[in-house]
Coordinates of C-alpha atoms in Angstrom, one line a residue:
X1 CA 0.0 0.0 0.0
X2 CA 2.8 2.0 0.6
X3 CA 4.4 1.8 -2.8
X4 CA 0.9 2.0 -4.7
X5 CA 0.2 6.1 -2.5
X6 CA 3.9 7.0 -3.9
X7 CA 3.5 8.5 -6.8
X8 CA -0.4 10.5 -5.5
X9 CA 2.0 11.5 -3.0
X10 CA 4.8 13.1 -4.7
X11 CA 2.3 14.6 -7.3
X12 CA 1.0 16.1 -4.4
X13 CA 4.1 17.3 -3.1
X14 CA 4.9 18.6 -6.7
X15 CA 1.4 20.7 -7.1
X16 CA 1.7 22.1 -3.1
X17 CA 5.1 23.3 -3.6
X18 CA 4.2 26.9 -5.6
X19 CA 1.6 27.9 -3.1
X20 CA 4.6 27.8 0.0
X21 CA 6.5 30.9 0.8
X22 CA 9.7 32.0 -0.4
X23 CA 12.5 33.4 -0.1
X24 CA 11.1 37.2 -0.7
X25 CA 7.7 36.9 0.2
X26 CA 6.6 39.0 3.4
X27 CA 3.9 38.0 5.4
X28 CA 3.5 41.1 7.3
X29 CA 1.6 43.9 5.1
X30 CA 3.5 46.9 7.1
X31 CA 7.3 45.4 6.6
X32 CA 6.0 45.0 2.8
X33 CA 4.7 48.6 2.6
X34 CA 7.8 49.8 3.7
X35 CA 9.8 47.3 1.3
X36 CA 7.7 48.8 -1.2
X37 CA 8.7 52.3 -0.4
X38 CA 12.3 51.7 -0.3
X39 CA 12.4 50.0 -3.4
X40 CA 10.9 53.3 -4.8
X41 CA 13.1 55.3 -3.2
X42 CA 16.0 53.3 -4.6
X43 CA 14.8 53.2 -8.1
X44 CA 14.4 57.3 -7.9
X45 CA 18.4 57.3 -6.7
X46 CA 19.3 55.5 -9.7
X47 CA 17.7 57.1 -11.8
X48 CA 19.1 60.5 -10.6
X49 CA 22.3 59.0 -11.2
X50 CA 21.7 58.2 -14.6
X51 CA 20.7 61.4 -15.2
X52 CA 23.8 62.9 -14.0
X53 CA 25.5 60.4 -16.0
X54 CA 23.8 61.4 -19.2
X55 CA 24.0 65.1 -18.0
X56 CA 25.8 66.2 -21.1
X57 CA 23.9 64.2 -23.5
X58 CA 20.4 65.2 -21.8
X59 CA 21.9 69.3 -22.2
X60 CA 22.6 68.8 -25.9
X61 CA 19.1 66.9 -26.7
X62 CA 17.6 70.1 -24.9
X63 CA 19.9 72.4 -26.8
X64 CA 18.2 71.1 -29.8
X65 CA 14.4 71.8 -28.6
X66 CA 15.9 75.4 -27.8
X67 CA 16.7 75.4 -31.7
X68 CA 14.0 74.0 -33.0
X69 CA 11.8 76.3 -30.8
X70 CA 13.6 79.0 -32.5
X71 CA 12.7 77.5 -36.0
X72 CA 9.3 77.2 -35.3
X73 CA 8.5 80.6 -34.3
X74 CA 10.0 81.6 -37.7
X75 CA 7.9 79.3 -39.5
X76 CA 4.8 80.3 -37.6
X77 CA 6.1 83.7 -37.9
X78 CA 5.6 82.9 -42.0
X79 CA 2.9 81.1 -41.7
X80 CA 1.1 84.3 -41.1
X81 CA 2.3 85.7 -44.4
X82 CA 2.2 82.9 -46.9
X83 CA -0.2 79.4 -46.8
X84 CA 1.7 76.7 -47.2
X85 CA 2.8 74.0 -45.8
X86 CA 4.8 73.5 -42.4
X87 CA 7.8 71.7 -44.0
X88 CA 8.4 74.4 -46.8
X89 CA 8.1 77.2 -44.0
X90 CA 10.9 75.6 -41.9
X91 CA 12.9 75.2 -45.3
X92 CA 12.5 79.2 -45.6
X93 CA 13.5 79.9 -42.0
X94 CA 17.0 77.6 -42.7
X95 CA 17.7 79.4 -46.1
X96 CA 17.0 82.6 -44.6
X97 CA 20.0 81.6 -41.9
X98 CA 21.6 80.2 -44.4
X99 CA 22.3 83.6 -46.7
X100 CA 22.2 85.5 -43.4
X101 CA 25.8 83.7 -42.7
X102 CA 26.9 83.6 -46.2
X103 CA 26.3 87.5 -46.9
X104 CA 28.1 88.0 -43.0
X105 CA 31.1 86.1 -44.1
X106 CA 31.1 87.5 -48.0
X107 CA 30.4 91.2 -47.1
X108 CA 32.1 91.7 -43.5
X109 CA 34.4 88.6 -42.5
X110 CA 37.4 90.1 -44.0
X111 CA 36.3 93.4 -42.0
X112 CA 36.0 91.5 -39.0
X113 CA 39.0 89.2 -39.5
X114 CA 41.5 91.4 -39.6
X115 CA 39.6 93.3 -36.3
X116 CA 39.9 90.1 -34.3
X117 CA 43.2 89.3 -35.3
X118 CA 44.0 93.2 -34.0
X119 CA 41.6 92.7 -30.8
X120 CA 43.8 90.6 -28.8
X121 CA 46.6 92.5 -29.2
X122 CA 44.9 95.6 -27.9
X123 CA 43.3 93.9 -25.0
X124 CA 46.9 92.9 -23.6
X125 CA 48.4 96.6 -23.9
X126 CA 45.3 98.2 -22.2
X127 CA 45.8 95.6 -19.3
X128 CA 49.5 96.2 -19.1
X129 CA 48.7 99.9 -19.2
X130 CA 45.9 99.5 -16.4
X131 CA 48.5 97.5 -14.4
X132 CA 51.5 100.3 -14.6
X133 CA 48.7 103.0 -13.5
X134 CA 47.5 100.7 -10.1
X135 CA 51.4 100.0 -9.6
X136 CA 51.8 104.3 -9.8
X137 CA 49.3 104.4 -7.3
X138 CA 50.9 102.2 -4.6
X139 CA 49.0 98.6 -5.8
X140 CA 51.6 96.4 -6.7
X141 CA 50.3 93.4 -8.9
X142 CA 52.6 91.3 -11.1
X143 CA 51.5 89.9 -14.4
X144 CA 52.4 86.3 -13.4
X145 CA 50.1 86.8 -10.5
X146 CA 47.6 87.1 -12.6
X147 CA 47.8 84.6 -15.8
X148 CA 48.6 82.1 -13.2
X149 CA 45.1 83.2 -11.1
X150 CA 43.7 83.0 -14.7
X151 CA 45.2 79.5 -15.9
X152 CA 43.7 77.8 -12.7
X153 CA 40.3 78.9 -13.1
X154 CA 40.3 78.4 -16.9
X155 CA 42.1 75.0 -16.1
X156 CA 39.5 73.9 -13.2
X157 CA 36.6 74.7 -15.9
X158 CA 38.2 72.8 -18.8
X159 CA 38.2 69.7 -16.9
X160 CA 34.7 69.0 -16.1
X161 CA 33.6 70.8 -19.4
X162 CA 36.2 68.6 -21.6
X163 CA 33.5 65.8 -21.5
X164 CA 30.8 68.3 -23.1
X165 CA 32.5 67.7 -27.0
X166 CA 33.8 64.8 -26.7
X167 CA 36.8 63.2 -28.8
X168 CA 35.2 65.6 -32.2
X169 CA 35.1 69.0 -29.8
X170 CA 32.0 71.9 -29.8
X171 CA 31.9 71.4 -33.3
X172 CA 30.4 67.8 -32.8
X173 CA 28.0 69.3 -30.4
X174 CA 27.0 72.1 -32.5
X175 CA 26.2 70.2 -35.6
X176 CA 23.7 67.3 -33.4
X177 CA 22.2 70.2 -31.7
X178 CA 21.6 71.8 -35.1
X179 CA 20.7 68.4 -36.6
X180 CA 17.9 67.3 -33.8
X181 CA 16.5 71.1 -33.8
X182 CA 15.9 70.6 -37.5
X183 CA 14.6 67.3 -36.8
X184 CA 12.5 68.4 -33.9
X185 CA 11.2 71.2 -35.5
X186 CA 9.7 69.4 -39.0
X187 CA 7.5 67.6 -36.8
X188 CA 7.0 68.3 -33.1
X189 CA 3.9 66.8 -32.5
X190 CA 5.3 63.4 -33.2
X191 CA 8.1 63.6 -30.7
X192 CA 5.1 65.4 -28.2
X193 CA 2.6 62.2 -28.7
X194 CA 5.8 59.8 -28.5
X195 CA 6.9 61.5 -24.8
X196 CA 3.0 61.8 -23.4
X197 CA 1.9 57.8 -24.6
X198 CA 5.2 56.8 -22.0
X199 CA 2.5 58.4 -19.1
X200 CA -0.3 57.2 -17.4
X201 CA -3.6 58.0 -19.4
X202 CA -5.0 60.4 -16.4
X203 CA -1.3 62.9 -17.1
X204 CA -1.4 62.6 -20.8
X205 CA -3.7 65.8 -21.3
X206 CA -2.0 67.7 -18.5
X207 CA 1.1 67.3 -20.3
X208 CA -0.3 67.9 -23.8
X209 CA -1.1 71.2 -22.6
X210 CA 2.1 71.8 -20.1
X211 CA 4.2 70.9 -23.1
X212 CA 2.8 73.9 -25.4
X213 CA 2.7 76.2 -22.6
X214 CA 6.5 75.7 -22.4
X215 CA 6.6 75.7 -26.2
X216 CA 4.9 79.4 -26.5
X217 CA 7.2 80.9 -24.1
X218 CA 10.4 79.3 -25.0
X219 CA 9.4 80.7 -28.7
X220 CA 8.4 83.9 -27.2
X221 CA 12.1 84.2 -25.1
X222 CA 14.2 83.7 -27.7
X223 CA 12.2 86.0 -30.5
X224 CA 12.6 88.5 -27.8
X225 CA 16.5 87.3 -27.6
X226 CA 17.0 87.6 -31.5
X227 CA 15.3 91.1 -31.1
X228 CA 17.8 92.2 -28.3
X229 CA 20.8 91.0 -29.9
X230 CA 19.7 93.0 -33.4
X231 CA 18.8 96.2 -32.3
X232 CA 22.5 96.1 -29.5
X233 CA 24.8 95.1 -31.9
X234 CA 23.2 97.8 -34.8
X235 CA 23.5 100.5 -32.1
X236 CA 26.5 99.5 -30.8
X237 CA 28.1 99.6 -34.4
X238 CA 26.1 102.6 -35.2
X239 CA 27.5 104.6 -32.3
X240 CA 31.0 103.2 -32.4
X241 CA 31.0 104.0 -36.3
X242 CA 30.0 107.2 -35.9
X243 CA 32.5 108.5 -33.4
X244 CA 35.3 106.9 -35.0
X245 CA 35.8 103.7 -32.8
X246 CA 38.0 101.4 -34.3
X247 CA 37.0 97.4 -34.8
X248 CA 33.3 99.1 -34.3
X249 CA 32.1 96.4 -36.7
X250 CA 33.3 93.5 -34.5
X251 CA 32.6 95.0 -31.3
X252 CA 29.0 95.5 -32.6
X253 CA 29.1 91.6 -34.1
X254 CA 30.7 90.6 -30.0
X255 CA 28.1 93.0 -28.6
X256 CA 24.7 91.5 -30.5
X257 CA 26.6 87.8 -29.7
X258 CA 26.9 88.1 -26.1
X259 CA 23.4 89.8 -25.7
X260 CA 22.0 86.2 -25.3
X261 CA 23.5 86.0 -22.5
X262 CA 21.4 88.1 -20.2
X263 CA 23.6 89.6 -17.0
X264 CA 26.8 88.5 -18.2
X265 CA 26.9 89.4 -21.6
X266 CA 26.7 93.3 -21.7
X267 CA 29.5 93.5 -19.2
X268 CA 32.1 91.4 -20.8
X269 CA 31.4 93.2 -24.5
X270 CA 30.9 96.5 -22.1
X271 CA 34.6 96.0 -20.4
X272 CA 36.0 95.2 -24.2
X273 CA 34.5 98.1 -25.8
X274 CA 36.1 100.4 -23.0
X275 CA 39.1 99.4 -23.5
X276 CA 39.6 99.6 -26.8
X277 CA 38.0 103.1 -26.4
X278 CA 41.2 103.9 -23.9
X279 CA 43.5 102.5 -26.5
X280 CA 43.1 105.7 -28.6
X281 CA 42.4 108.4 -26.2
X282 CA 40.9 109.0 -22.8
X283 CA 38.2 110.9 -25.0
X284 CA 37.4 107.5 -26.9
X285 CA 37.3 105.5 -23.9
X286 CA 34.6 108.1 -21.9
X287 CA 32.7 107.9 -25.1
X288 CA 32.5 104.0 -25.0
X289 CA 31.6 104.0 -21.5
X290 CA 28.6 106.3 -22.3
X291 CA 27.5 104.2 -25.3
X292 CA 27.7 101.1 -22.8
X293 CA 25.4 103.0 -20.4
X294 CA 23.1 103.6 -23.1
X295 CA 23.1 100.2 -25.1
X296 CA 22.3 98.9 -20.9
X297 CA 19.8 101.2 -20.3
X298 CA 18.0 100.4 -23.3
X299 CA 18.5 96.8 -22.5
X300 CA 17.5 97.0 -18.8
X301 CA 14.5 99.0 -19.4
X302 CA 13.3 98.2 -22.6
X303 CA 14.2 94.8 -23.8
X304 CA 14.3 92.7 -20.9
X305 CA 10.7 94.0 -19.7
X306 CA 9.4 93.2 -22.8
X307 CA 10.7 89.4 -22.8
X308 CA 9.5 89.2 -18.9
X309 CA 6.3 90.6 -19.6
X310 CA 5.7 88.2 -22.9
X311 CA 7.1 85.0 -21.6
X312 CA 8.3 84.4 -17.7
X313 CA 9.2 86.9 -15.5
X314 CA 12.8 85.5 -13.9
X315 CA 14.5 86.8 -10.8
X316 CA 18.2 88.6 -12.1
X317 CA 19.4 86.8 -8.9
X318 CA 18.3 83.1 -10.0
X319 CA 19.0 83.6 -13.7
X320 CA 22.8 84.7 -12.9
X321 CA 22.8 81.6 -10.0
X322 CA 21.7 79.3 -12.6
X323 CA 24.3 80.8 -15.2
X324 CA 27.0 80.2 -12.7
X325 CA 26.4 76.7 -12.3
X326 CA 25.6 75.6 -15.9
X327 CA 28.4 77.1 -17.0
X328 CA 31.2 75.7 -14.5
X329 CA 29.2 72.1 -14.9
X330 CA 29.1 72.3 -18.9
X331 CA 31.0 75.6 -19.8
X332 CA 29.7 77.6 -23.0
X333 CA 26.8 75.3 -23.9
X334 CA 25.6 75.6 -20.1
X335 CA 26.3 79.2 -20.5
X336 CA 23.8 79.6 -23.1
X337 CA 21.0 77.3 -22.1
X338 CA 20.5 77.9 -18.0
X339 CA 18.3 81.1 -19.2
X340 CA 15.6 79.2 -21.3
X341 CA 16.1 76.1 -18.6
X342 CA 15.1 77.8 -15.6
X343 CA 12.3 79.6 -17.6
X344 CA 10.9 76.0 -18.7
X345 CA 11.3 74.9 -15.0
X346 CA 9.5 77.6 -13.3
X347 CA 6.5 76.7 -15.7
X348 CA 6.3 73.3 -15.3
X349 CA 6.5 73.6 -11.5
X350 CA 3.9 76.7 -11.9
X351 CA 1.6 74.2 -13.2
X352 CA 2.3 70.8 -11.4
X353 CA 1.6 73.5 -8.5
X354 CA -2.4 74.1 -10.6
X355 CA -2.7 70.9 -11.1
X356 CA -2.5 69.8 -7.4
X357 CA -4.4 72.5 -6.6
X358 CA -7.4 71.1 -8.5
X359 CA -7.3 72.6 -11.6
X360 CA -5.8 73.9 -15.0
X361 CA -4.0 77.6 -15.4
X362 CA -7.3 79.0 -17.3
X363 CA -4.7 81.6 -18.3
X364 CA -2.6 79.6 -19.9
X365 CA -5.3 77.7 -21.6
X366 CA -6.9 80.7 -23.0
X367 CA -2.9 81.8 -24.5
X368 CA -2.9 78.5 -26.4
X369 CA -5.9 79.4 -28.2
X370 CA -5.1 82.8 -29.4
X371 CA -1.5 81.5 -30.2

């Protein structure tokens, strides 16, 4: 009897054995809450730590929406003119850049060449000059002092930022952030869908409409940007030109450039423009320093309010915080991205804020439509 119950008994065994605990099963539900908790709590580590670790890669990928934000106000800009269709306005907008850097190059770069091969050189002299004057006056700083203040900064900078290009340098960088903007900007709505059907159904239409909330003001800041850097480096030539300023062409051209860079920009093409105004006469130099004063008044009190009052109004304070830190962490590239970052991080927390509130930014909503 015992031989003929075997194999019912070992069947048995072999059907019972799934149903017994394991290993990692918990039998009390608040130890297993709290696994459950930690295990979340780990997974939101790692993936901060990816994030850091695809910092650079993440900065380019957003370095191409900022492009092809800029694209796509241009071919909406068109759109307003001529009827067609989306991908032959975008095709405008890049041949319009397109002639904009051939004519600069054809008509001015052998202006402007020979101005920044003379720039330098004029640069040094002032600084030599500025140091003889403080070393008249009973400050005594030597030169090597100074480069070797210089080199350590420049060379604590270059080693986190080294990673940013890669093995192929900026110029790597600059051609994929130009390639996704392109990209981005042909069809937008397909990468939009694509990022909102990876959410749960019930934030798909919250993001739909967070996503062209940041889209209207990221277009909206930089056309107020491209505005700014025009109408500073025309008056900066203008004035310049008109007083007899020499390299007024490039100093307008490094003027308009650095404008992008809001509360770093003006003083760096400020402090260059002075002294190359010194480097002629003390006349010259008082001059520059009032056309500085003037392109920064019209730039504190006309530009700027216009941008903060179309798009997000940003704190000097956080915008030159966040510009410190982007550009140690990533160097240039950070430079010129932590302005429309922050800006697209304020809104999103602005309306995560709504949302948990119990409703939708009817403000926002009614934007959308008129835009």
């Amino acid at each position: 009897m015992a031989s003929t119950g075997g194999p019912d008994h070992e069947a048995g065994e072999e059907t019972a054995t799934p149903t017994r605990p394991g290993p990692t099963d918990i039998s009390d539900p608040l130890i297993r809450h709290e696994a459950r908790k930690a295990f979340v709590w780990i997974g939101m580590v790692a993936l901060f730590a990816l994030g850091v670790f695809l910092s650079q890669s993440l900065l380019v990928i957003f370095g191409g929406i900022v492009f092809a934000a800029l694209i796509d106000g241009g071919a909406r800009m068109i759109g307003r003119v001529l009827p067609i269709g989306r991908g032959w306005r975008v095709a405008l907008v890049l041949l319009a850049a397109m002639l904009f850097m051939l004519w600069l190059g054809r008509f001015a770069g052998s202006q402007i060449t020979q101005q920044a091969a003379e720039l330098p050189n004029t640069i040094e002299s002032q600084f030599h000059r500025g140091l003889a004057w403080l070393s008249r006056h009973g400050m005594e700083i030597r030169v090597r002092d100074v480069r070797s203040i210089a080199q350590e900064a420049m060379g604590g900078i270059g080693q986190v930022t080294a990673v940013l290009g890669g093995l192929l340098g900026g110029i790597t960088t600059l051609f994929l952030i130009l390639v996704l903007g392109i990209y981005i900007a042909m069809e937008p709505r397909l990468y939009r869908r694509g990022v909102g059907w990876m959410l749960p159904v019930d934030r798909r239409d919250h993001f739909e409409t967070t996503a062209q909330v940041m889209g209207r003001a990221l277009r909206r800041l930089l056309f107020g940007r491209v505005i700014g850097m025009t109408v500073e480096g025309l008056f900066t030539w203008f004035m310049l030109q008109l007083f007899g300023v020499p390299m007024a062409v490039l100093l307008g051209l490094i003027t308009g450039l650095l404008a992008f860079l809001p509360n770093l920009g003006a003083p760096i093409s400020g402090a260059i423009m002075v002294l190359v105004g010194f480097s002629v006469s003390a006349e010259m130099g008082v001059y520059t320093i009032f056309v500085y004063l003037l392109i920064h008044l019209i730039d504190g009190y006309l530009i700027v309010p216009y941008i903060a009052r179309k798009t997000v109004d940003l704190p000097p304070a956080l915008v030159l915080a966040a510009q410190l830190i982007m550009g140690v962490l990533f160097g240039l590239l950070g430079l010129a991205l932590a302005d429309p970052l922050v800006a697209m991080i304020k809104i999103w927390l602005e309306r995560e804020a709504a949302r948990n509130g119990g409703g939708e930014p009817a403000e926002d909503v009614g934007k959308l439509e008129k835009a």
